XYZ file of C-alpha atoms in Angstrom:
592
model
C -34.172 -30.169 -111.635
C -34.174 -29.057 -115.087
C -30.144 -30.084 -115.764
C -31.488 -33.402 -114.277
C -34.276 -33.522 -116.734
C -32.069 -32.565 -119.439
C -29.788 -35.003 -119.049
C -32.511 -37.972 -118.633
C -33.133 -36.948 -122.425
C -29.773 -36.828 -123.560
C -29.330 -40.187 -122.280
C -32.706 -41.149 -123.800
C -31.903 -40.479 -126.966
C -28.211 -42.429 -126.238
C -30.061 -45.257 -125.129
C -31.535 -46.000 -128.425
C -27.398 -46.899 -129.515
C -26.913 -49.206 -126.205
C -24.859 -51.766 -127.871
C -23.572 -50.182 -130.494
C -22.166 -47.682 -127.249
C -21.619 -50.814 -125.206
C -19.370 -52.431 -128.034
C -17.710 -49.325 -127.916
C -16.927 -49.190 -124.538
C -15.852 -53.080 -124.198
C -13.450 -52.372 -126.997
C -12.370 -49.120 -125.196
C -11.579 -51.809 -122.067
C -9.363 -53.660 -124.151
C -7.848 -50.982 -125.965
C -7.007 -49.166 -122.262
C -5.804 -52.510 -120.729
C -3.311 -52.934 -123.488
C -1.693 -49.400 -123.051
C -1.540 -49.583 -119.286
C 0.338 -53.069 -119.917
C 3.413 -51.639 -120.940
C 4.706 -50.213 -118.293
C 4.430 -53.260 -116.506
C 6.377 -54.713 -119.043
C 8.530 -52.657 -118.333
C 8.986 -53.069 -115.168
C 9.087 -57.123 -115.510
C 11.807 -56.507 -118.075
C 14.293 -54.013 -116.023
C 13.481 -56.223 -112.562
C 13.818 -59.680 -113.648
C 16.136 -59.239 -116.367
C 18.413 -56.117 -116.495
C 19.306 -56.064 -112.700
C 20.638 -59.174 -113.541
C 23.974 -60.100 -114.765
C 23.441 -62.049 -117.242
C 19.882 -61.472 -118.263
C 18.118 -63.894 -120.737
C 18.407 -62.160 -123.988
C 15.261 -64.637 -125.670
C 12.721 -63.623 -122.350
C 13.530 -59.456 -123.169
C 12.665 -60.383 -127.081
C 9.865 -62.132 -125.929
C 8.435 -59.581 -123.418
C 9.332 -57.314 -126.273
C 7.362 -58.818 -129.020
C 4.839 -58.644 -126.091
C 4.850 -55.449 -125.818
C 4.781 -54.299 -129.486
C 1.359 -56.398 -130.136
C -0.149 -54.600 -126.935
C 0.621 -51.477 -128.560
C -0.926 -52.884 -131.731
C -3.669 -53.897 -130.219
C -4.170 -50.611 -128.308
C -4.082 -48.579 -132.072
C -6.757 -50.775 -133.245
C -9.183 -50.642 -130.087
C -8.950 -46.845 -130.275
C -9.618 -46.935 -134.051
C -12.241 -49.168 -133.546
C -14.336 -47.621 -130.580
C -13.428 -43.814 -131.745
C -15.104 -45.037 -135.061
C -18.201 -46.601 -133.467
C -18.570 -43.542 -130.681
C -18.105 -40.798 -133.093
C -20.444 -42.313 -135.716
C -22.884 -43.325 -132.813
C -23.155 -39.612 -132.067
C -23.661 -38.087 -135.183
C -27.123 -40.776 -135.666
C -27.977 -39.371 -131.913
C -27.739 -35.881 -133.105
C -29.384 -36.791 -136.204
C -32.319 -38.486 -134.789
C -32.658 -34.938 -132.770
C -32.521 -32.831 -135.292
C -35.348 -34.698 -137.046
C -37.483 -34.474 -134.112
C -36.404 -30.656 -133.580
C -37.263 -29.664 -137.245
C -40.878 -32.493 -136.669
C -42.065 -30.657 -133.595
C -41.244 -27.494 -134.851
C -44.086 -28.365 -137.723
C -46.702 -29.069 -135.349
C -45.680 -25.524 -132.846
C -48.339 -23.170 -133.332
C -48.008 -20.168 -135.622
C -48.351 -17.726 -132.371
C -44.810 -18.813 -131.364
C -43.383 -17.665 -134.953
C -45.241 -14.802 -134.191
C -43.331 -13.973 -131.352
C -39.928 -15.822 -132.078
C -37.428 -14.017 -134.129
C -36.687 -16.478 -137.016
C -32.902 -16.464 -136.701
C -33.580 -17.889 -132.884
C -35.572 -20.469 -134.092
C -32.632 -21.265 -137.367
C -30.105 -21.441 -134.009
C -32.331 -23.944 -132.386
C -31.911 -26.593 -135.411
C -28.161 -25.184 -136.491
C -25.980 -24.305 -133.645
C -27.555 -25.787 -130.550
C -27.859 -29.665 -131.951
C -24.169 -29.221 -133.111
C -23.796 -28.615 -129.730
C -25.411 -31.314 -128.167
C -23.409 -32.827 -131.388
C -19.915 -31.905 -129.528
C -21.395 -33.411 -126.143
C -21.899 -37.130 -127.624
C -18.767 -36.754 -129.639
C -15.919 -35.241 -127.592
C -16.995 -34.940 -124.071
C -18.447 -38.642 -123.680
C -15.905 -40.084 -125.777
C -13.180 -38.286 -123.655
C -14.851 -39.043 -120.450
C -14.940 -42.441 -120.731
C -11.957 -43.027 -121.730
C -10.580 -41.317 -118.715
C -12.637 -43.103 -116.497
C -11.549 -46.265 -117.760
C -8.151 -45.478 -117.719
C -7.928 -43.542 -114.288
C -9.500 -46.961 -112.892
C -6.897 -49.294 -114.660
C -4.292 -46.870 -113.425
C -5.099 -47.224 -109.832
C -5.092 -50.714 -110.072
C -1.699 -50.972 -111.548
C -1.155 -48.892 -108.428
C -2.461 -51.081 -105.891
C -0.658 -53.874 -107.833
C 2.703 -51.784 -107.535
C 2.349 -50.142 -103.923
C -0.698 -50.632 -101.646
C 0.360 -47.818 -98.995
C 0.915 -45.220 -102.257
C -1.701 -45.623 -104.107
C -4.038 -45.231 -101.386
C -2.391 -41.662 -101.048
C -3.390 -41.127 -104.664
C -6.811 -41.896 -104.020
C -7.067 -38.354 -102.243
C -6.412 -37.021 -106.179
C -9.821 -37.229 -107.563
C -12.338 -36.180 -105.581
C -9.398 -33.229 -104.996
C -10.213 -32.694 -108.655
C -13.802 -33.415 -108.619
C -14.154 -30.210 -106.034
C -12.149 -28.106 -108.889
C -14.351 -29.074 -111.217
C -17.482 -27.834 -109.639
C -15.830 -24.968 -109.098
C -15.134 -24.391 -112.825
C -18.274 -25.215 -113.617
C -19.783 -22.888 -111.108
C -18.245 -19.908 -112.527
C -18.102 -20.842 -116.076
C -22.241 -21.823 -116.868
C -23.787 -18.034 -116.387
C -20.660 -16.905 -119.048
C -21.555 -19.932 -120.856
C -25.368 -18.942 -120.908
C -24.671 -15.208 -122.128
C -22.449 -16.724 -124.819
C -24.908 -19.060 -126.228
C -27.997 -16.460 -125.970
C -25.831 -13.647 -127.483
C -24.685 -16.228 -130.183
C -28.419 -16.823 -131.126
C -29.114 -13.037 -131.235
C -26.593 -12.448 -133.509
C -28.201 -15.153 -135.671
C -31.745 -13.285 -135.275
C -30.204 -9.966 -136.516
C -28.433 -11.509 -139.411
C -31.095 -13.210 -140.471
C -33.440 -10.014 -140.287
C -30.494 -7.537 -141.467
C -30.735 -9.832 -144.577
C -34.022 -9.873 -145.049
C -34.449 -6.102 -145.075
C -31.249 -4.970 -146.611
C -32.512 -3.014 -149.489
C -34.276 -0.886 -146.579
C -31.415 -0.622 -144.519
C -29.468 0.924 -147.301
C -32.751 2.868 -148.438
C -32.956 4.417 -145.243
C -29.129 4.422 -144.830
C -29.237 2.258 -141.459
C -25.782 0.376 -142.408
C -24.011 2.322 -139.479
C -26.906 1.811 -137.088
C -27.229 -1.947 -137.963
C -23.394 -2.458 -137.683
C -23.344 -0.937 -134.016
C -26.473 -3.078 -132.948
C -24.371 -6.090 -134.182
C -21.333 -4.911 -132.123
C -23.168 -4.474 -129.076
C -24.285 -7.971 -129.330
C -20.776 -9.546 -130.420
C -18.662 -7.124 -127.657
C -21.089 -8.931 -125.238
C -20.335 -12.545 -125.935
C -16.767 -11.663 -126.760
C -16.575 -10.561 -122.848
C -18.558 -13.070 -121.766
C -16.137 -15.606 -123.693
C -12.938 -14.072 -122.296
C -14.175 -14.734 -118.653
C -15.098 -18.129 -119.567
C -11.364 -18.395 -120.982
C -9.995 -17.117 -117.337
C -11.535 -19.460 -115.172
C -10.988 -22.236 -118.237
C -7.509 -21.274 -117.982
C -7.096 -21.765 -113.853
C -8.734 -24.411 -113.395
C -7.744 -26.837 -116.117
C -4.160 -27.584 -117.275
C -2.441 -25.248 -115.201
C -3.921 -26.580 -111.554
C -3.745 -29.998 -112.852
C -0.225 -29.206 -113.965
C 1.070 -27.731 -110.726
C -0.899 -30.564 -108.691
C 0.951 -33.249 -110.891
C 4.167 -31.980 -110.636
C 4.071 -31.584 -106.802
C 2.503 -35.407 -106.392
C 5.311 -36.324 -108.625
C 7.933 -34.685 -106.815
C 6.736 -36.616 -103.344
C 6.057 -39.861 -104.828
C 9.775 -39.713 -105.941
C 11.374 -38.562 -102.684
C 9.274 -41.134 -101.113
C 10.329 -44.081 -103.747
C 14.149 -42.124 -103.389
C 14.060 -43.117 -99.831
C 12.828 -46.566 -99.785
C 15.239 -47.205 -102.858
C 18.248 -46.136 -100.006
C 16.482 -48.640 -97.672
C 16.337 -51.681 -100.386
C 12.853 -51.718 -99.794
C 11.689 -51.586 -103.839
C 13.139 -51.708 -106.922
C 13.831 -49.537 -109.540
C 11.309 -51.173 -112.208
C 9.080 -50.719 -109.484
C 9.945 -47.108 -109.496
C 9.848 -46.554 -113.024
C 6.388 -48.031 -113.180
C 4.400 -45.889 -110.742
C 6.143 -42.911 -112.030
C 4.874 -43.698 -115.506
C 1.498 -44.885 -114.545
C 1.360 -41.216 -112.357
C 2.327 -39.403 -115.237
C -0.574 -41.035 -117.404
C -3.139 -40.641 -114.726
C -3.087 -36.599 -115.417
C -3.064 -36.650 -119.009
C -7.248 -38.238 -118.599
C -8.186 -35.825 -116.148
C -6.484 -32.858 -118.358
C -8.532 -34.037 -120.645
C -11.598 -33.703 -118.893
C -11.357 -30.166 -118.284
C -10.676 -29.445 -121.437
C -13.999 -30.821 -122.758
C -15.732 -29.214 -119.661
C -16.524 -26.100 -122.083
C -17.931 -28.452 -124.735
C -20.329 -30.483 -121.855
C -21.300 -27.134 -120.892
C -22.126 -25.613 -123.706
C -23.918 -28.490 -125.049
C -26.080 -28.411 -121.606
C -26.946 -25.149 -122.092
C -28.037 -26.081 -125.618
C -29.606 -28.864 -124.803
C -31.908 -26.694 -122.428
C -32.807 -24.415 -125.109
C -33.848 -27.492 -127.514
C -35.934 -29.482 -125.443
C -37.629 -26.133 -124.376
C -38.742 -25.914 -127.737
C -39.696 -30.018 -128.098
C -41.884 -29.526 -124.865
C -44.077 -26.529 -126.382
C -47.441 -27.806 -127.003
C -47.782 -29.036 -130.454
C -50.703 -30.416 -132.944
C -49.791 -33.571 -134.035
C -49.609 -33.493 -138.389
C -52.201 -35.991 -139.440
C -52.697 -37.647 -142.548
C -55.726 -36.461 -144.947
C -55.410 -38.942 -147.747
C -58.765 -40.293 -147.118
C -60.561 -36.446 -146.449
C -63.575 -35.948 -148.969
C -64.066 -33.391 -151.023
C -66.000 -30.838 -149.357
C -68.727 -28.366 -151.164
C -67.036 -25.607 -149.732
C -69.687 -23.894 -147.982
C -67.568 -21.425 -145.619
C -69.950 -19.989 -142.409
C -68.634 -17.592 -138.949
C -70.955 -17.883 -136.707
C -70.295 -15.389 -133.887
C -66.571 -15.395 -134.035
C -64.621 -13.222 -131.986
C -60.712 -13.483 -131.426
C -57.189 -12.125 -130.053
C -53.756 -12.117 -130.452
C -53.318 -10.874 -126.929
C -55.346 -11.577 -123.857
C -57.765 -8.635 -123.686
C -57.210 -7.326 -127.225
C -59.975 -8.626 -129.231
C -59.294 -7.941 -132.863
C -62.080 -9.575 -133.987
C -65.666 -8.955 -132.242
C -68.753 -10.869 -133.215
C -67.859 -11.932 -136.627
C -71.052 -13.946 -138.920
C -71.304 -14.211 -142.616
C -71.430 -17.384 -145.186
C -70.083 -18.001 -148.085
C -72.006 -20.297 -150.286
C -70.423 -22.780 -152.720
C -68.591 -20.872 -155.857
C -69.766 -17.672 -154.041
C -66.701 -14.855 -154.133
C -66.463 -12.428 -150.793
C -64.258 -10.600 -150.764
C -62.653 -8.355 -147.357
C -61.689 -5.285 -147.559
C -61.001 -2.089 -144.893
C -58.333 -0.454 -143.467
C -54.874 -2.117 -142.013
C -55.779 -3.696 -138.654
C -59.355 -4.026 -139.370
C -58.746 -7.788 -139.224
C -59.141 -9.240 -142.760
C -56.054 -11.537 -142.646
C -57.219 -12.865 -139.153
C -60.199 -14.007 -141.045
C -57.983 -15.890 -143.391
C -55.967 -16.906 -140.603
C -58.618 -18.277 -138.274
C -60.305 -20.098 -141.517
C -56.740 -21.826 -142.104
C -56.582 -23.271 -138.834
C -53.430 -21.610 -137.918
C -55.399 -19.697 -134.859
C -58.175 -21.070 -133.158
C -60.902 -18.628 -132.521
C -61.933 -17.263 -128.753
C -65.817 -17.243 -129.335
C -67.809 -18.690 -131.764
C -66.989 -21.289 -134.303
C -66.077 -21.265 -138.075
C -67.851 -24.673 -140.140
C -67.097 -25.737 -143.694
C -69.896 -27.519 -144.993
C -71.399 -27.844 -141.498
C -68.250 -29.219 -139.478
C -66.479 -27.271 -136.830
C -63.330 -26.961 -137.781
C -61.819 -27.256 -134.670
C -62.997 -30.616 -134.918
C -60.985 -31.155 -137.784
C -57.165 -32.125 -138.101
C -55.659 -29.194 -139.470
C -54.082 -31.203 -142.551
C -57.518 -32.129 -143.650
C -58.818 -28.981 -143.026
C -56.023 -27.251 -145.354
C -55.886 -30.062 -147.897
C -58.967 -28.362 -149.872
C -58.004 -25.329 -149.648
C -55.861 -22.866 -151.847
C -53.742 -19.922 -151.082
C -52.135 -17.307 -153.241
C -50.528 -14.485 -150.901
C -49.427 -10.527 -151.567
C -45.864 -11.237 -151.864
C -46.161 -14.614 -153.406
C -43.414 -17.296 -152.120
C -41.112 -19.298 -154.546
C -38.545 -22.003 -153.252
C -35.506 -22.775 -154.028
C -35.914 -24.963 -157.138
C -37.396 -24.978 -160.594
C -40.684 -23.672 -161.601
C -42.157 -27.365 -162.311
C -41.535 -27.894 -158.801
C -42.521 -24.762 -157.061
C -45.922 -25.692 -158.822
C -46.691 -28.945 -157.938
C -44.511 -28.921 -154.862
C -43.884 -32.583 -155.395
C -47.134 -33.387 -154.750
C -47.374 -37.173 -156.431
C -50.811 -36.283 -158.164
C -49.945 -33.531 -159.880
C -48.364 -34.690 -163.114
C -45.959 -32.367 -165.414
C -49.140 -32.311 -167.997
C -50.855 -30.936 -165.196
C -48.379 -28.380 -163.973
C -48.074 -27.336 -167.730
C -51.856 -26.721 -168.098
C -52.111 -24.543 -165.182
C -49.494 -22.248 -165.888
C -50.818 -22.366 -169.218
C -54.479 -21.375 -168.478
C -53.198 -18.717 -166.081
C -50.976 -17.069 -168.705
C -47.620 -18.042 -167.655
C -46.737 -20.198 -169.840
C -45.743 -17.233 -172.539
C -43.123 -16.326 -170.593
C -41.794 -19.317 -169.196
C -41.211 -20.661 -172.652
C -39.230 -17.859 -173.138
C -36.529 -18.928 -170.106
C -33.409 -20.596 -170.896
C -34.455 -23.606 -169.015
C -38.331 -23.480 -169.549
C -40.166 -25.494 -166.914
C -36.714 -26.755 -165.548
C -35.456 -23.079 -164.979
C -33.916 -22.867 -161.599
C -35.814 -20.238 -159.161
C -33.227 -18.744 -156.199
C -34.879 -18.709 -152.963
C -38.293 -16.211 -152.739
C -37.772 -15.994 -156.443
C -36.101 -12.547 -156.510
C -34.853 -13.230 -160.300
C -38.434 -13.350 -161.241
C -40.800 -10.110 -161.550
C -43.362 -9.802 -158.823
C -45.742 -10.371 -161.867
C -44.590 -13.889 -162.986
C -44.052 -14.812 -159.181
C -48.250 -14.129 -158.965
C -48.797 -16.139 -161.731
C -46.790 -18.953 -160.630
C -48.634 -18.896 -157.506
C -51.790 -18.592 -159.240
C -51.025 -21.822 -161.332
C -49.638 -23.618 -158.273
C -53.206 -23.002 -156.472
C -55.334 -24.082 -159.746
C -52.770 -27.172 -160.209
C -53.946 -28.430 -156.232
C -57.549 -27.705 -157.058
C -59.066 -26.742 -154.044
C -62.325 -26.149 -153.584
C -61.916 -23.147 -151.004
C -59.272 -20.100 -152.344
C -57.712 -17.482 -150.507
C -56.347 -14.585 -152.220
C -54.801 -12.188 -149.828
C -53.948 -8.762 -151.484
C -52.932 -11.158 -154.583
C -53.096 -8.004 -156.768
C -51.871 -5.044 -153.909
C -48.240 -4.954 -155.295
C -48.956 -5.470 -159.122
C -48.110 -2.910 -161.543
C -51.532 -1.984 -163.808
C -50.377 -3.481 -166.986
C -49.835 -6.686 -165.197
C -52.818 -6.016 -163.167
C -55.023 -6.825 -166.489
C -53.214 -10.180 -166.644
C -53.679 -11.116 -162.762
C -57.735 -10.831 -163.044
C -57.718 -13.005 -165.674
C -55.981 -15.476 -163.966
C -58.064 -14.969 -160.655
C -61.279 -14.987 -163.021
C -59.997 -18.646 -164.038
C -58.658 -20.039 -160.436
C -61.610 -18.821 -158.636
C -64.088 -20.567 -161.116
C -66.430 -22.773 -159.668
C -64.951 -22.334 -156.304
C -65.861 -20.437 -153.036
C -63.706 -18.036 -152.954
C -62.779 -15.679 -150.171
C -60.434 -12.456 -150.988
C -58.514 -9.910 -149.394
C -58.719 -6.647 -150.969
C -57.005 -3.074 -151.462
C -57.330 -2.519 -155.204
C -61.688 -2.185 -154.543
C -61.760 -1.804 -158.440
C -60.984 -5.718 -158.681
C -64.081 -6.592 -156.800
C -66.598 -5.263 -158.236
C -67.710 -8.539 -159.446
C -67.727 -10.315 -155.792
C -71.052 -11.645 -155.113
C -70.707 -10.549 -151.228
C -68.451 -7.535 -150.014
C -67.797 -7.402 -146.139
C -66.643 -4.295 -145.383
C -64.310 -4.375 -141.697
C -63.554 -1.870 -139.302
C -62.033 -2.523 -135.784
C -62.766 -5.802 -136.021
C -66.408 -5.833 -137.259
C -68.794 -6.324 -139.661
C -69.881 -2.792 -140.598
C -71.409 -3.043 -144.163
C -72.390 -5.777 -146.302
C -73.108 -6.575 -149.820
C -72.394 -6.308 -153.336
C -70.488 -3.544 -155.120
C -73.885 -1.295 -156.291
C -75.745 -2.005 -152.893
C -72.842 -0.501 -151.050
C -72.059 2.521 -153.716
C -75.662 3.329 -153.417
C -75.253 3.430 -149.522
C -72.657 5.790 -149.853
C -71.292 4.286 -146.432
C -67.818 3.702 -146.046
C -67.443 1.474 -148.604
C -68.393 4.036 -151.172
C -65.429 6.664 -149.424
C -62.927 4.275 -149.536
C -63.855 3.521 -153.697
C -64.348 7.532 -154.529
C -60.656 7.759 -152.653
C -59.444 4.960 -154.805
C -60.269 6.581 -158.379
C -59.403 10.006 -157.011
C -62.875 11.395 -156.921
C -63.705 12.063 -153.086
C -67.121 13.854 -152.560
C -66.550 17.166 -150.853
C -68.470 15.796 -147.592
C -65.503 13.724 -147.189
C -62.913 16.174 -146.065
C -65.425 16.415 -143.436
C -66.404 13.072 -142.560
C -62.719 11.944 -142.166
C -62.095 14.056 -139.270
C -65.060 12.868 -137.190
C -63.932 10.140 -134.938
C -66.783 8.064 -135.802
C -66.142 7.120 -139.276
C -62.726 6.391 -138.815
């Protein structure tokens, strides 16, 4: 069963602690023995020495002292094993985390696709704190209620035999409420957790997007998505709350107090009898009243167990997704960076090919560049190429090696990247060039942004090279972001380069300064780029043009003009100068 499963893991990973947990719980031993010792004490003291007319005054001191260094003891135990379980847990949860946030490296890019990024933030976030809660509070708690409910009911046997065998009938009494509660309370449990990381999801995205949201004045729309979502849980939370509330402290309460009410009419009636004594009655009244307080607090941290359970779940259904495993590529070779489809065809979706039958090469230092309409499947090209999707048909070789054959970090390690909406971290511009990569010196990081043209206005910062960059560089232009990310791709050196759309969102003045930066990155190296702006690829040795998914023209800039194909439409609508057979063409289904 899958809670079976899950807790196999949870123990797994608590396994790797055994005797740090062990030490724990052998101090726990001797910090429980030394509580439950005082009421026997107690007892000694008011049987053997206050019934007693004259009552040695030294043995009460004695017993006494006795029972003052039990109680000392007792404070340090707890310090002790709360110290070494609490800290315990938080290297469990840490050791998960690390493997959450190491798998999730190796999970292909078709669960991103389909994952909601806020859902994947809860995964690392809120569900190992969780599990966090589980290690922390619940086996902590649990534990030390086991270990005290069974030193209770020995000092019960000890004290009466006959009685304590009625108590016996108390746990699995409780046990049965517990299922109960636990029962009811998981399917709340499961809502809340799920609403909790769809909440995340929307926040995350309702960030992301906020200038459109207020563009298109969504605030209102947004806000009652959100409350949908949070009236949900909130529901879901106040059920879990009702049976919480009936089935913890207030059965265990009324349970207590009628077991106490017995066990004193039946101790009131042997006391008439002169069967036992009063210490004797004072003990198993005190060791009756502290065998509630564990089990109290057992409910109490049912929530938590649950909870973490249910988090647990959604964890390790993430760790057992089938991953690539992140190989080394110190030792990979340079390669020439001769970049050949051969026959590749490919889909997102079973049955919804968006690539058909895709061949062309790209020799070394050779630019080809992609262009045709949204959804023609340029970036899948880029994708495929990357490794990030393996192709359905056909294969894709770099210097005559299938790349499937290749680990995907040696596959990438030549190659370059600069994207449409270029990325910046959180960090200074030295770093979000050379992205502390050890072999790329601060000479180095200086030269490229130097020989891109950045370094004009980077001089110009406060901080230079150490200014500070907020996340996705937002403070920056979308400019000086390209031309960071142009001098980030010349600083690795690849021999293969990617430009997707590098130049799509660039204002003309800039635009001037972006081609020569390209003109100085792509020297020397095969080069493979993504296209709107046709007027910045006139120069590409190759020109593929796409449509649906296929090849449907090929070659350079005047070969295509002079076939007046589509290629030459899609240039005369770029500079404004459509032919008049156009209006035409554009309405006939088979140009489109």
């Amino acid at each position: 069963m899958p809670k079976q499963s899950t807790a196999r893991r949870l123990l797994a990973y608590a396994l790797v602690y055994k005797f740090r947990i062990i030490g724990a719980l052998l101090i726990l031993c001797c910090a429980v023995g030394a509580e439950l010792g005082g009421p026997y004490i107690t007892k000694t003291i008011i049987d053997q020495h206050l019934s007693k007319e004259a009552g040695e005054l030294s043995s009460v001191l004695v017993l006494l002292a006795f029972y003052m260094g039990l109680l000392l003891l007792a404070s340090i135990s707890n310090f002790l094993q709360s110290y070494l379980l609490q800290s315990t847990a938080l290297r469990i949860i840490k050791n998960m985390r690390m493997d959450l946030m190491q798998h999730i490296q190796r999970i292909p890019l078709r669960y991103f696709d389909n994952t909601p990024i806020g859902g994947v933030v809860s995964r690392i976030a809120n569900d190992t704190e969780a599990i966090r809660d589980l290690f922390m509070s619940f086996m902590a708690t649990f534990v030390v209620s086991f270990v005290q409910l069974l030193g209770i009911f020995t000092a019960l046997f000890i004290l009466d035999v006959k009685l304590a065998l009625y108590c016996l009938l108390l746990p699995p009494l409780f046990a049965v409420i517990m299922i109960i509660h636990l029962k009811y309370s998981k399917g709340f449990i499961s809502i809340m957790r799920a609403r909790l990381s769809d909440m995340n999801a929307m926040i995350n995205e309702s960030i992301v997007v906020m200038p459109i949201i207020q563009a298109f004045r969504r605030e209102k729309v947004t806000l009652q998505e959100f409350e949908v979502l949070n009236d949900e849980r909130y529901v879901n939370q106040i059920k879990q709350f009702r049976v919480f509330a009936l089935s913890s402290r207030n059965i265990v309460g009324t349970i207590g107090s009628l077991v106490t009410a017995l066990v004193i009419w039946y101790f009131g009636r042997g006391a008439l009898e002169s069967a036992i004594s009063f210490g004797v009655f004072y003990a198993f009244i005190d060791y009756l009243g502290r065998m509630f307080q564990p089990i109290i607090g057992i409910f109490d941290q049912l929530t938590n167990a649950q909870r973490a359970f249910v988090s647990a779940d959604k964890v390790f259904a993430v760790m057992d997704m089938e991953g690539v495993e992140v190989e080394k590529a110190n030792d990979t070779a340079r390669p020439e960076g001769i970049v050949k489809f051969d026959n590749v065809s490919f889909a997102y979706k079973a049955g919804e090919n968006v690539l058909n039958g895709i061949s062309f090469e790209v020799r070394k230092g050779e630019t080809v560049a992609l262009v045709g309409h949204t959804g023609s499947g340029k970036s899948s090209i880029v994708n495929l190429l990357l490794g990030f999707y393996e192709p359905d048909q056909g294969k894709i070789t770099i210097d005559g090696i299938d790349t499937a054959s290749m680990s995907k970090q040696a596959l990438r390690k030549h190659m370059g990247i600069v994207l449409q909406d270029p990325y910046l971290f959180a960090g200074d511009i030295k770093f979000n060039v050379s992205l502390h990569n050890e072999n790329i010196s601060i000479e180095r990081v200086r030269s490229a942004l130097r020989d891109v043209g950045a370094a004009s206005f980077i001089e110009q910062l406060p901080g230079g090279y150490d200014e500070q960059v907020v996340e996705r560089g937002s403070t920056l232009s979308a400019g000086q972001r390209q031309l960071i990310s142009f001098a980030r791709a010349l600083a690795f050196d690849p021999s293969i380069l990617i430009l997707d759309e590098a130049t799509a969102s660039i204002d003309s003045e800039t635009e001037g300064l972006i081609q020569e930066a390209l003109k100085v990155v792509s020297e020397g190296r095969t080069t493979l780029v993504i296209a709107h702006r046709l007027s910045t690829i006139r120069d590409a040795d190759q020109i593929l043009v796409l449509h649906r998914g296929e090849i449907v023209e090929r070659g350079n800039h005047d070969a295509l003009m002079a076939l007046e194909g589509r290629y030459y439409k899609m240039y005369q609508l770029q500079k404004g100068g459509a032919p008049s057979s156009m209006a035409a063409s554009t309405v006939n289904p088979s140009t489109r």
